[in-house]
mmCIF file of N, CA and C in Angstrom:
data_model
loop_
_atom_site.group_PDB
_atom_site.id
_atom_site.type_symbol
_atom_site.label_atom_id
_atom_site.label_comp_id
_atom_site.label_asym_id
_atom_site.label_seq_id
_atom_site.Cartn_x
_atom_site.Cartn_y
_atom_site.Cartn_z
ATOM 1 N N MET A 1 -21.484 -77.656 -57.101
ATOM 2 C CA MET A 1 -20.452 -77.463 -56.388
ATOM 3 C C MET A 1 -20.262 -77.925 -56.000
ATOM 4 N N HIS A 2 -18.805 -78.143 -55.476
ATOM 5 C CA HIS A 2 -17.479 -78.505 -53.968
ATOM 6 C C HIS A 2 -17.822 -77.783 -53.267
ATOM 7 N N THR A 3 -17.815 -78.722 -51.842
ATOM 8 C CA THR A 3 -17.611 -78.809 -50.398
ATOM 9 C C THR A 3 -17.313 -77.130 -50.407
ATOM 10 N N TRP A 4 -16.187 -76.705 -50.793
ATOM 11 C CA TRP A 4 -15.577 -75.559 -50.232
ATOM 12 C C TRP A 4 -16.369 -74.140 -50.614
ATOM 13 N N ASP A 5 -16.824 -74.329 -52.217
ATOM 14 C CA ASP A 5 -17.372 -73.170 -52.722
ATOM 15 C C ASP A 5 -18.822 -72.873 -52.025
ATOM 16 N N VAL A 6 -19.366 -73.885 -51.474
ATOM 17 C CA VAL A 6 -21.044 -73.942 -50.613
ATOM 18 C C VAL A 6 -20.385 -73.741 -49.368
ATOM 19 N N ALA A 7 -18.978 -74.222 -48.893
ATOM 20 C CA ALA A 7 -19.705 -73.380 -47.153
ATOM 21 C C ALA A 7 -19.303 -71.899 -47.479
ATOM 22 N N LEU A 8 -17.950 -71.595 -49.048
ATOM 23 C CA LEU A 8 -17.627 -69.995 -48.688
ATOM 24 C C LEU A 8 -19.331 -68.967 -49.124
ATOM 25 N N PHE A 9 -19.797 -69.700 -49.727
ATOM 26 C CA PHE A 9 -21.432 -69.383 -50.502
ATOM 27 C C PHE A 9 -22.338 -69.226 -49.051
ATOM 28 N N ARG A 10 -22.444 -69.837 -48.590
ATOM 29 C CA ARG A 10 -23.306 -69.617 -47.458
ATOM 30 C C ARG A 10 -22.579 -69.072 -46.349
ATOM 31 N N MET A 11 -21.122 -68.814 -46.039
ATOM 32 C CA MET A 11 -20.725 -67.904 -44.679
ATOM 33 C C MET A 11 -21.225 -66.700 -45.628
ATOM 34 N N VAL A 12 -20.821 -65.977 -46.166
ATOM 35 C CA VAL A 12 -21.367 -64.542 -47.427
ATOM 36 C C VAL A 12 -22.810 -64.353 -47.082
ATOM 37 N N ASN A 13 -23.385 -65.162 -48.084
ATOM 38 C CA ASN A 13 -24.795 -65.283 -48.042
ATOM 39 C C ASN A 13 -25.783 -65.512 -46.935
ATOM 40 N N GLN A 14 -25.037 -66.335 -45.473
ATOM 41 C CA GLN A 14 -26.404 -66.802 -44.795
ATOM 42 C C GLN A 14 -25.491 -65.887 -43.550
ATOM 43 N N ASP A 15 -24.628 -66.363 -42.854
ATOM 44 C CA ASP A 15 -23.728 -65.646 -42.074
ATOM 45 C C ASP A 15 -23.476 -64.548 -41.540
ATOM 46 N N TRP A 16 -23.200 -63.746 -42.958
ATOM 47 C CA TRP A 16 -22.923 -62.303 -42.779
ATOM 48 C C TRP A 16 -24.245 -61.262 -43.218
ATOM 49 N N ALA A 17 -25.284 -61.919 -43.500
ATOM 50 C CA ALA A 17 -26.140 -61.579 -43.732
ATOM 51 C C ALA A 17 -27.039 -60.754 -42.230
ATOM 52 N N ASN A 18 -27.248 -58.816 -42.843
ATOM 53 C CA ASN A 18 -27.558 -58.100 -42.184
ATOM 54 C C ASN A 18 -28.912 -57.311 -42.440
ATOM 55 N N PRO A 19 -29.589 -56.430 -41.753
ATOM 56 C CA PRO A 19 -30.449 -55.630 -42.254
ATOM 57 C C PRO A 19 -29.517 -54.579 -43.395
ATOM 58 N N LEU A 20 -28.879 -53.785 -42.594
ATOM 59 C CA LEU A 20 -28.131 -52.767 -43.723
ATOM 60 C C LEU A 20 -27.867 -53.940 -45.244
ATOM 61 N N PHE A 21 -27.221 -54.724 -45.116
ATOM 62 C CA PHE A 21 -26.278 -55.776 -46.222
ATOM 63 C C PHE A 21 -27.573 -56.256 -47.300
ATOM 64 N N ASP A 22 -28.496 -56.303 -46.617
ATOM 65 C CA ASP A 22 -30.026 -56.479 -47.151
ATOM 66 C C ASP A 22 -30.859 -55.010 -47.778
ATOM 67 N N ILE A 23 -30.040 -54.171 -47.362
ATOM 68 C CA ILE A 23 -30.636 -52.940 -48.466
ATOM 69 C C ILE A 23 -29.735 -52.083 -49.520
ATOM 70 N N LEU A 24 -27.856 -52.274 -48.766
ATOM 71 C CA LEU A 24 -27.496 -51.351 -49.935
ATOM 72 C C LEU A 24 -26.497 -52.495 -51.092
ATOM 73 N N MET A 25 -26.642 -54.238 -50.326
ATOM 74 C CA MET A 25 -26.246 -54.700 -51.859
ATOM 75 C C MET A 25 -27.093 -54.686 -52.921
ATOM 76 N N PRO A 26 -28.531 -54.971 -52.927
ATOM 77 C CA PRO A 26 -29.191 -54.825 -54.171
ATOM 78 C C PRO A 26 -29.143 -53.652 -54.835
ATOM 79 N N ALA A 27 -28.836 -52.790 -53.674
ATOM 80 C CA ALA A 27 -28.585 -51.059 -54.687
ATOM 81 C C ALA A 27 -27.610 -51.156 -55.732
ATOM 82 N N VAL A 28 -26.207 -51.681 -54.854
ATOM 83 C CA VAL A 28 -25.008 -51.960 -55.685
ATOM 84 C C VAL A 28 -25.162 -52.146 -56.861
ATOM 85 N N SER A 29 -25.907 -54.103 -56.418
ATOM 86 C CA SER A 29 -25.998 -55.206 -57.685
ATOM 87 C C SER A 29 -26.149 -54.397 -58.996
ATOM 88 N N ASN A 30 -27.355 -53.741 -58.663
ATOM 89 C CA ASN A 30 -28.752 -52.731 -59.207
ATOM 90 C C ASN A 30 -28.261 -51.543 -59.703
ATOM 91 N N VAL A 31 -27.272 -50.861 -59.856
ATOM 92 C CA VAL A 31 -26.853 -49.173 -59.765
ATOM 93 C C VAL A 31 -27.546 -48.885 -60.876
ATOM 94 N N ALA A 32 -27.307 -49.886 -62.094
ATOM 95 C CA ALA A 32 -27.043 -49.360 -63.680
ATOM 96 C C ALA A 32 -28.620 -49.289 -64.048
ATOM 97 N N LYS A 33 -29.295 -49.924 -62.984
ATOM 98 C CA LYS A 33 -31.013 -50.007 -63.721
ATOM 99 C C LYS A 33 -31.609 -49.584 -62.910
ATOM 100 N N HIS A 34 -31.689 -48.486 -62.314
ATOM 101 C CA HIS A 34 -32.126 -47.018 -62.170
ATOM 102 C C HIS A 34 -31.926 -45.289 -62.682
ATOM 103 N N ALA A 35 -32.688 -44.567 -63.167
ATOM 104 C CA ALA A 35 -32.141 -43.856 -63.446
ATOM 105 C C ALA A 35 -31.077 -42.812 -62.957
ATOM 106 N N ILE A 36 -31.085 -42.706 -61.249
ATOM 107 C CA ILE A 36 -30.216 -42.167 -60.216
ATOM 108 C C ILE A 36 -28.860 -42.853 -60.583
ATOM 109 N N GLY A 37 -28.771 -44.330 -60.531
ATOM 110 C CA GLY A 37 -27.557 -44.465 -60.928
ATOM 111 C C GLY A 37 -27.174 -44.460 -62.107
ATOM 112 N N ILE A 38 -27.928 -44.681 -63.602
ATOM 113 C CA ILE A 38 -27.604 -44.443 -64.755
ATOM 114 C C ILE A 38 -26.717 -42.508 -64.528
ATOM 115 N N ALA A 39 -27.300 -41.605 -63.810
ATOM 116 C CA ALA A 39 -27.241 -40.340 -64.475
ATOM 117 C C ALA A 39 -25.845 -40.007 -63.388
ATOM 118 N N LEU A 40 -25.755 -41.074 -61.647
ATOM 119 C CA LEU A 40 -24.124 -40.720 -61.325
ATOM 120 C C LEU A 40 -22.833 -41.720 -62.208
ATOM 121 N N LEU A 41 -23.287 -42.645 -62.819
ATOM 122 C CA LEU A 41 -22.323 -42.840 -63.909
ATOM 123 C C LEU A 41 -21.969 -41.769 -65.092
ATOM 124 N N ALA A 42 -23.500 -41.684 -65.468
ATOM 125 C CA ALA A 42 -22.937 -40.628 -66.519
ATOM 126 C C ALA A 42 -21.895 -39.915 -66.011
ATOM 127 N N ILE A 43 -21.908 -39.301 -64.799
ATOM 128 C CA ILE A 43 -21.152 -38.012 -64.056
ATOM 129 C C ILE A 43 -19.997 -38.234 -63.830
ATOM 130 N N ALA A 44 -19.833 -39.432 -63.178
ATOM 131 C CA ALA A 44 -18.117 -39.690 -63.408
ATOM 132 C C ALA A 44 -17.737 -39.941 -64.137
ATOM 133 N N TRP A 45 -18.557 -40.726 -65.075
ATOM 134 C CA TRP A 45 -17.328 -41.193 -66.792
ATOM 135 C C TRP A 45 -17.086 -39.307 -67.558
ATOM 136 N N LEU A 46 -18.147 -38.526 -67.248
ATOM 137 C CA LEU A 46 -17.971 -36.534 -67.366
ATOM 138 C C LEU A 46 -16.863 -36.362 -67.088
ATOM 139 N N ALA A 47 -16.703 -36.662 -65.430
ATOM 140 C CA ALA A 47 -15.685 -35.834 -64.589
ATOM 141 C C ALA A 47 -14.301 -36.773 -64.723
ATOM 142 N N LEU A 48 -14.365 -37.885 -65.116
ATOM 143 C CA LEU A 48 -13.011 -38.443 -65.384
ATOM 144 C C LEU A 48 -12.597 -37.937 -66.550
ATOM 145 N N LEU A 49 -13.586 -37.546 -68.240
ATOM 146 C CA LEU A 49 -13.339 -37.181 -69.441
ATOM 147 C C LEU A 49 -12.955 -36.086 -69.148
ATOM 148 N N LEU A 50 -13.409 -35.147 -68.032
ATOM 149 C CA LEU A 50 -12.785 -33.596 -68.315
ATOM 150 C C LEU A 50 -12.456 -32.679 -67.380
ATOM 151 N N GLY A 51 -12.113 -33.826 -66.435
ATOM 152 C CA GLY A 51 -11.180 -33.300 -65.092
ATOM 153 C C GLY A 51 -9.932 -33.799 -64.649
ATOM 154 N N CYS A 52 -9.501 -35.053 -65.951
ATOM 155 C CA CYS A 52 -8.216 -35.567 -64.987
ATOM 156 C C CYS A 52 -7.279 -35.653 -66.324
ATOM 157 N N GLY A 53 -7.224 -34.716 -67.786
ATOM 158 C CA GLY A 53 -6.581 -34.702 -68.040
ATOM 159 C C GLY A 53 -6.376 -35.307 -69.316
ATOM 160 N N LYS A 54 -5.473 -35.540 -70.520
ATOM 161 C CA LYS A 54 -5.050 -36.741 -70.548
ATOM 162 C C LYS A 54 -5.291 -38.199 -70.582
ATOM 163 N N PRO A 55 -4.466 -38.579 -69.951
ATOM 164 C CA PRO A 55 -5.065 -39.554 -68.979
ATOM 165 C C PRO A 55 -6.241 -39.756 -69.084
ATOM 166 N N GLY A 56 -7.300 -38.808 -68.099
ATOM 167 C CA GLY A 56 -8.423 -38.673 -68.374
ATOM 168 C C GLY A 56 -9.155 -39.531 -69.539
ATOM 169 N N VAL A 57 -8.960 -38.433 -70.765
ATOM 170 C CA VAL A 57 -9.401 -39.068 -71.415
ATOM 171 C C VAL A 57 -9.515 -40.172 -72.019
ATOM 172 N N ARG A 58 -7.717 -40.766 -72.066
ATOM 173 C CA ARG A 58 -8.030 -42.158 -72.178
ATOM 174 C C ARG A 58 -8.510 -43.071 -71.971
ATOM 175 N N ALA A 59 -8.643 -43.046 -70.681
ATOM 176 C CA ALA A 59 -9.423 -43.764 -69.333
ATOM 177 C C ALA A 59 -10.820 -43.876 -70.212
ATOM 178 N N ALA A 60 -11.019 -42.498 -69.406
ATOM 179 C CA ALA A 60 -12.680 -42.327 -70.252
ATOM 180 C C ALA A 60 -13.097 -43.336 -72.038
ATOM 181 N N LEU A 61 -12.570 -43.179 -72.719
ATOM 182 C CA LEU A 61 -12.336 -43.669 -73.421
ATOM 183 C C LEU A 61 -12.386 -45.082 -73.919
ATOM 184 N N LEU A 62 -11.538 -45.662 -73.055
ATOM 185 C CA LEU A 62 -10.823 -46.852 -73.059
ATOM 186 C C LEU A 62 -11.770 -48.047 -71.962
ATOM 187 N N VAL A 63 -12.751 -47.593 -71.212
ATOM 188 C CA VAL A 63 -13.247 -48.456 -69.959
ATOM 189 C C VAL A 63 -14.871 -48.409 -71.562
ATOM 190 N N ILE A 64 -15.157 -47.596 -72.449
ATOM 191 C CA ILE A 64 -16.582 -48.182 -72.959
ATOM 192 C C ILE A 64 -15.730 -49.488 -73.338
ATOM 193 N N PRO A 65 -14.481 -49.633 -74.220
ATOM 194 C CA PRO A 65 -14.773 -50.609 -74.850
ATOM 195 C C PRO A 65 -14.342 -52.182 -73.956
ATOM 196 N N ALA A 66 -13.624 -51.765 -73.402
ATOM 197 C CA ALA A 66 -13.507 -52.881 -71.759
ATOM 198 C C ALA A 66 -13.992 -53.161 -71.696
ATOM 199 N N VAL A 67 -15.075 -52.406 -70.494
ATOM 200 C CA VAL A 67 -16.802 -52.995 -70.133
ATOM 201 C C VAL A 67 -17.471 -53.410 -71.410
ATOM 202 N N LEU A 68 -17.163 -53.767 -72.838
ATOM 203 C CA LEU A 68 -17.819 -54.288 -73.578
ATOM 204 C C LEU A 68 -17.284 -55.971 -73.491
ATOM 205 N N ILE A 69 -16.338 -56.165 -73.859
ATOM 206 C CA ILE A 69 -15.246 -56.736 -74.099
ATOM 207 C C ILE A 69 -15.848 -57.757 -72.788
ATOM 208 N N ALA A 70 -15.770 -57.758 -71.518
ATOM 209 C CA ALA A 70 -15.758 -57.993 -70.289
ATOM 210 C C ALA A 70 -16.740 -58.374 -70.089
ATOM 211 N N ASN A 71 -18.111 -57.822 -70.308
ATOM 212 C CA ASN A 71 -19.437 -58.561 -70.423
ATOM 213 C C ASN A 71 -19.248 -59.317 -71.334
ATOM 214 N N GLU A 72 -18.983 -59.393 -72.501
ATOM 215 C CA GLU A 72 -18.838 -60.560 -73.556
ATOM 216 C C GLU A 72 -18.217 -61.975 -73.094
ATOM 217 N N LEU A 73 -17.313 -61.102 -72.647
ATOM 218 C CA LEU A 73 -16.299 -62.962 -72.014
ATOM 219 C C LEU A 73 -17.464 -63.779 -70.832
ATOM 220 N N ALA A 74 -17.751 -62.566 -69.928
ATOM 221 C CA ALA A 74 -18.553 -63.575 -69.426
ATOM 222 C C ALA A 74 -19.595 -63.768 -69.913
ATOM 223 N N ASP A 75 -20.591 -63.841 -70.491
ATOM 224 C CA ASP A 75 -21.342 -64.352 -71.289
ATOM 225 C C ASP A 75 -21.284 -65.564 -71.957
ATOM 226 N N LEU A 76 -20.189 -65.585 -72.676
ATOM 227 C CA LEU A 76 -19.594 -66.657 -73.084
ATOM 228 C C LEU A 76 -19.064 -67.427 -71.981
ATOM 229 N N GLY A 77 -18.650 -66.849 -70.948
ATOM 230 C CA GLY A 77 -18.130 -67.776 -69.749
ATOM 231 C C GLY A 77 -19.671 -68.780 -69.635
ATOM 232 N N LYS A 78 -20.031 -67.720 -68.905
ATOM 233 C CA LYS A 78 -21.716 -68.715 -68.412
ATOM 234 C C LYS A 78 -22.194 -68.905 -69.212
ATOM 235 N N ALA A 79 -22.120 -69.257 -70.911
ATOM 236 C CA ALA A 79 -22.637 -70.559 -72.088
ATOM 237 C C ALA A 79 -22.401 -71.435 -71.661
ATOM 238 N N HIS A 80 -20.848 -71.155 -71.371
ATOM 239 C CA HIS A 80 -19.720 -72.948 -71.902
ATOM 240 C C HIS A 80 -19.042 -73.500 -70.398
ATOM 241 N N LEU A 81 -19.100 -72.478 -69.357
ATOM 242 C CA LEU A 81 -19.192 -73.151 -68.487
ATOM 243 C C LEU A 81 -19.768 -74.292 -68.109
ATOM 244 N N GLY A 82 -21.657 -73.883 -68.033
ATOM 245 C CA GLY A 82 -22.318 -74.259 -67.387
ATOM 246 C C GLY A 82 -22.803 -74.329 -65.879
ATOM 247 N N ILE A 83 -22.241 -73.335 -64.946
ATOM 248 C CA ILE A 83 -21.811 -72.713 -63.787
ATOM 249 C C ILE A 83 -23.637 -72.348 -63.541
ATOM 250 N N LEU A 84 -24.089 -73.412 -62.253
ATOM 251 C CA LEU A 84 -25.638 -72.636 -62.322
ATOM 252 C C LEU A 84 -25.433 -71.771 -60.675
ATOM 253 N N ARG A 85 -26.331 -71.083 -61.064
ATOM 254 C CA ARG A 85 -26.298 -69.973 -59.852
ATOM 255 C C ARG A 85 -26.702 -71.335 -58.391
ATOM 256 N N PRO A 86 -25.998 -70.497 -56.918
ATOM 257 C CA PRO A 86 -26.297 -70.992 -55.943
ATOM 258 C C PRO A 86 -27.996 -71.041 -55.381
ATOM 259 N N CYS A 87 -28.863 -70.138 -56.404
ATOM 260 C CA CYS A 87 -29.925 -70.501 -55.441
ATOM 261 C C CYS A 87 -30.519 -71.284 -56.729
ATOM 262 N N VAL A 88 -30.215 -71.987 -57.497
ATOM 263 C CA VAL A 88 -30.641 -72.818 -58.554
ATOM 264 C C VAL A 88 -30.037 -74.070 -57.776
ATOM 265 N N GLU A 89 -29.112 -74.412 -57.232
ATOM 266 C CA GLU A 89 -28.602 -75.216 -56.561
ATOM 267 C C GLU A 89 -28.400 -75.825 -55.206
ATOM 268 N N LEU A 90 -28.675 -74.769 -54.441
ATOM 269 C CA LEU A 90 -29.167 -74.579 -52.726
ATOM 270 C C LEU A 90 -30.202 -74.222 -52.260
ATOM 271 N N PRO A 91 -31.015 -74.757 -52.098
ATOM 272 C CA PRO A 91 -32.577 -74.309 -51.804
ATOM 273 C C PRO A 91 -32.678 -73.327 -50.316
ATOM 274 N N ASP A 92 -31.564 -73.699 -50.039
ATOM 275 C CA ASP A 92 -31.453 -72.575 -48.520
ATOM 276 C C ASP A 92 -30.656 -71.549 -49.086
ATOM 277 N N ALA A 93 -30.679 -71.323 -50.045
ATOM 278 C CA ALA A 93 -29.901 -69.892 -50.640
ATOM 279 C C ALA A 93 -30.659 -67.995 -50.183
ATOM 280 N N ARG A 94 -30.154 -67.196 -49.468
ATOM 281 C CA ARG A 94 -30.945 -66.237 -49.260
ATOM 282 C C ARG A 94 -30.835 -65.362 -50.625
ATOM 283 N N VAL A 95 -32.072 -64.648 -51.390
ATOM 284 C CA VAL A 95 -32.027 -64.641 -52.531
ATOM 285 C C VAL A 95 -33.014 -62.391 -52.323
ATOM 286 N N LEU A 96 -32.164 -61.885 -52.386
ATOM 287 C CA LEU A 96 -32.922 -60.530 -52.435
ATOM 288 C C LEU A 96 -33.534 -59.847 -53.591
ATOM 289 N N GLY A 97 -34.640 -60.889 -53.973
ATOM 290 C CA GLY A 97 -35.149 -60.289 -55.255
ATOM 291 C C GLY A 97 -35.496 -61.351 -55.787
ATOM 292 N N THR A 98 -35.368 -61.044 -57.417
ATOM 293 C CA THR A 98 -36.304 -62.521 -58.178
ATOM 294 C C THR A 98 -35.101 -63.004 -58.104
ATOM 295 N N PRO A 99 -35.113 -64.753 -58.212
ATOM 296 C CA PRO A 99 -34.059 -65.642 -58.279
ATOM 297 C C PRO A 99 -33.642 -65.804 -60.136
ATOM 298 N N LEU A 100 -32.330 -65.501 -60.625
ATOM 299 C CA LEU A 100 -32.123 -65.765 -61.603
ATOM 300 C C LEU A 100 -31.930 -67.190 -61.811
ATOM 301 N N THR A 101 -31.716 -67.598 -63.075
ATOM 302 C CA THR A 101 -31.487 -68.816 -63.599
ATOM 303 C C THR A 101 -30.125 -69.240 -64.254
ATOM 304 N N SER A 102 -30.335 -67.737 -65.300
ATOM 305 C CA SER A 102 -29.258 -67.776 -66.265
ATOM 306 C C SER A 102 -27.716 -68.256 -65.721
ATOM 307 N N GLY A 103 -26.845 -68.532 -66.129
ATOM 308 C CA GLY A 103 -25.486 -68.930 -65.799
ATOM 309 C C GLY A 103 -24.995 -67.834 -64.891
ATOM 310 N N GLY A 104 -24.559 -68.722 -63.762
ATOM 311 C CA GLY A 104 -23.717 -68.438 -62.582
ATOM 312 C C GLY A 104 -22.757 -68.087 -62.435
ATOM 313 N N MET A 105 -21.998 -68.154 -63.246
ATOM 314 C CA MET A 105 -19.766 -67.627 -63.379
ATOM 315 C C MET A 105 -19.488 -67.312 -64.513
ATOM 316 N N PRO A 106 -18.799 -67.244 -65.000
ATOM 317 C CA PRO A 106 -18.370 -66.021 -64.230
ATOM 318 C C PRO A 106 -19.226 -64.626 -63.958
ATOM 319 N N SER A 107 -19.592 -63.615 -63.027
ATOM 320 C CA SER A 107 -20.291 -62.733 -62.683
ATOM 321 C C SER A 107 -19.855 -61.742 -63.432
ATOM 322 N N ALA A 108 -20.781 -61.253 -64.645
ATOM 323 C CA ALA A 108 -20.618 -59.704 -65.033
ATOM 324 C C ALA A 108 -20.574 -58.426 -64.937
ATOM 325 N N HIS A 109 -20.852 -58.888 -63.842
ATOM 326 C CA HIS A 109 -21.326 -57.423 -62.471
ATOM 327 C C HIS A 109 -19.846 -56.986 -62.153
ATOM 328 N N ALA A 110 -19.134 -58.662 -61.457
ATOM 329 C CA ALA A 110 -17.891 -58.323 -61.172
ATOM 330 C C ALA A 110 -16.536 -57.981 -62.073
ATOM 331 N N ALA A 111 -16.783 -58.368 -63.598
ATOM 332 C CA ALA A 111 -15.839 -58.946 -64.907
ATOM 333 C C ALA A 111 -16.159 -57.213 -65.222
ATOM 334 N N ASN A 112 -16.974 -56.713 -65.289
ATOM 335 C CA ASN A 112 -17.432 -55.789 -65.423
ATOM 336 C C ASN A 112 -16.604 -54.282 -64.814
ATOM 337 N N MET A 113 -16.843 -54.513 -63.561
ATOM 338 C CA MET A 113 -16.161 -53.492 -62.874
ATOM 339 C C MET A 113 -14.254 -53.922 -62.873
ATOM 340 N N SER A 114 -14.650 -54.871 -62.670
ATOM 341 C CA SER A 114 -13.098 -55.612 -62.737
ATOM 342 C C SER A 114 -11.941 -54.532 -64.531
ATOM 343 N N ALA A 115 -12.948 -54.633 -65.193
ATOM 344 C CA ALA A 115 -12.608 -53.521 -66.064
ATOM 345 C C ALA A 115 -12.368 -52.278 -66.324
ATOM 346 N N VAL A 116 -12.821 -51.488 -65.002
ATOM 347 C CA VAL A 116 -12.888 -50.527 -65.124
ATOM 348 C C VAL A 116 -11.849 -50.071 -64.195
ATOM 349 N N ALA A 117 -11.849 -50.708 -62.979
ATOM 350 C CA ALA A 117 -10.730 -51.061 -62.258
ATOM 351 C C ALA A 117 -9.475 -51.146 -62.965
ATOM 352 N N THR A 118 -9.629 -51.959 -64.263
ATOM 353 C CA THR A 118 -8.120 -51.837 -64.573
ATOM 354 C C THR A 118 -7.807 -50.869 -65.416
ATOM 355 N N VAL A 119 -8.677 -50.124 -66.145
ATOM 356 C CA VAL A 119 -8.343 -49.257 -67.062
ATOM 357 C C VAL A 119 -8.053 -48.163 -66.211
ATOM 358 N N LEU A 120 -8.380 -47.775 -64.873
ATOM 359 C CA LEU A 120 -8.433 -46.879 -64.642
ATOM 360 C C LEU A 120 -6.973 -46.445 -63.801
ATOM 361 N N PHE A 121 -7.242 -47.613 -63.096
ATOM 362 C CA PHE A 121 -5.524 -48.127 -62.747
ATOM 363 C C PHE A 121 -4.379 -47.808 -63.871
ATOM 364 N N GLY A 122 -4.678 -48.565 -64.768
ATOM 365 C CA GLY A 122 -3.699 -48.374 -66.015
ATOM 366 C C GLY A 122 -3.303 -47.023 -66.249
ATOM 367 N N ALA A 123 -4.521 -46.390 -66.784
ATOM 368 C CA ALA A 123 -4.393 -45.073 -67.709
ATOM 369 C C ALA A 123 -4.024 -43.977 -66.531
ATOM 370 N N LEU A 124 -4.795 -43.764 -64.954
ATOM 371 C CA LEU A 124 -4.491 -42.632 -63.970
ATOM 372 C C LEU A 124 -3.672 -43.446 -62.706
ATOM 373 N N GLY A 125 -2.885 -44.358 -62.213
ATOM 374 C CA GLY A 125 -1.597 -44.209 -61.869
ATOM 375 C C GLY A 125 -1.904 -45.272 -60.818
ATOM 376 N N ARG A 126 -1.067 -45.383 -59.842
ATOM 377 C CA ARG A 126 -1.077 -46.221 -58.596
ATOM 378 C C ARG A 126 -2.062 -44.994 -57.854
ATOM 379 N N ARG A 127 -1.889 -43.840 -57.561
ATOM 380 C CA ARG A 127 -3.180 -43.370 -56.523
ATOM 381 C C ARG A 127 -4.351 -43.721 -56.673
ATOM 382 N N TRP A 128 -4.715 -44.122 -58.019
ATOM 383 C CA TRP A 128 -6.509 -44.686 -58.021
ATOM 384 C C TRP A 128 -6.613 -46.101 -57.544
ATOM 385 N N TRP A 129 -5.404 -47.055 -56.381
ATOM 386 C CA TRP A 129 -6.146 -47.910 -56.166
ATOM 387 C C TRP A 129 -6.730 -48.082 -55.346
ATOM 388 N N PRO A 130 -8.160 -46.978 -54.996
ATOM 389 C CA PRO A 130 -9.198 -47.596 -54.260
ATOM 390 C C PRO A 130 -9.909 -47.866 -55.432
ATOM 391 N N VAL A 131 -9.895 -47.644 -56.696
ATOM 392 C CA VAL A 131 -10.630 -48.436 -57.511
ATOM 393 C C VAL A 131 -11.488 -49.611 -57.271
ATOM 394 N N TRP A 132 -10.041 -50.614 -56.978
ATOM 395 C CA TRP A 132 -10.338 -52.195 -56.771
ATOM 396 C C TRP A 132 -11.743 -52.451 -56.204
ATOM 397 N N VAL A 133 -12.123 -51.372 -54.916
ATOM 398 C CA VAL A 133 -12.815 -51.761 -54.494
ATOM 399 C C VAL A 133 -14.273 -52.082 -55.329
ATOM 400 N N LEU A 134 -14.070 -51.224 -56.057
ATOM 401 C CA LEU A 134 -15.565 -51.922 -57.219
ATOM 402 C C LEU A 134 -15.984 -53.062 -57.246
ATOM 403 N N PRO A 135 -14.692 -53.633 -57.896
ATOM 404 C CA PRO A 135 -15.181 -55.480 -58.680
ATOM 405 C C PRO A 135 -15.339 -56.244 -56.988
ATOM 406 N N LEU A 136 -14.732 -55.328 -55.877
ATOM 407 C CA LEU A 136 -15.020 -56.515 -55.262
ATOM 408 C C LEU A 136 -16.176 -55.922 -54.044
ATOM 409 N N LEU A 137 -17.173 -54.937 -54.008
ATOM 410 C CA LEU A 137 -17.634 -54.625 -53.577
ATOM 411 C C LEU A 137 -18.849 -54.959 -55.008
ATOM 412 N N ALA A 138 -18.974 -55.229 -55.983
ATOM 413 C CA ALA A 138 -19.729 -55.581 -56.968
ATOM 414 C C ALA A 138 -19.454 -57.322 -56.204
ATOM 415 N N GLY A 139 -19.204 -57.638 -57.050
ATOM 416 C CA GLY A 139 -18.230 -59.276 -56.641
ATOM 417 C C GLY A 139 -19.172 -59.880 -55.196
ATOM 418 N N PHE A 140 -19.131 -59.057 -53.956
ATOM 419 C CA PHE A 140 -19.424 -59.399 -53.051
ATOM 420 C C PHE A 140 -21.513 -59.133 -52.817
ATOM 421 N N SER A 141 -21.978 -58.182 -54.009
ATOM 422 C CA SER A 141 -23.191 -57.906 -53.634
ATOM 423 C C SER A 141 -23.791 -59.206 -54.632
ATOM 424 N N ARG A 142 -23.207 -59.485 -55.818
ATOM 425 C CA ARG A 142 -24.047 -60.973 -55.872
ATOM 426 C C ARG A 142 -24.090 -61.816 -55.427
ATOM 427 N N ILE A 143 -23.361 -62.136 -54.220
ATOM 428 C CA ILE A 143 -23.318 -63.211 -52.923
ATOM 429 C C ILE A 143 -24.999 -62.824 -52.258
#
């Protein structure tokens, strides 16, 4: 890791650490691993499909291949870039949960949420700009 990478990582991972983030960030990061999270995602997808007219149908149908493609590209990047996770390289990294040793970059969580935000913003228009909070929150939660 570069000096600036390490400094930025430690600032977010250690200096900004607090009890609220220790609860909130793992929940954000693992939302699709729990039944409640899956149900909420399904409800959001159905609301998009049924409640936003033709643009919503288009977005609901495009978001699925967009996430699949983003996830595969992230996996390819991890396999070929060879960037280790900070918890592997930095022994003082705070890890909330089981430390992972798979490739560290790019983040599939952030890539997938970026794909979702791109589709929603593109299909539904500028008033949907708050969807850009999703990839920011996903990326932040992975640190």
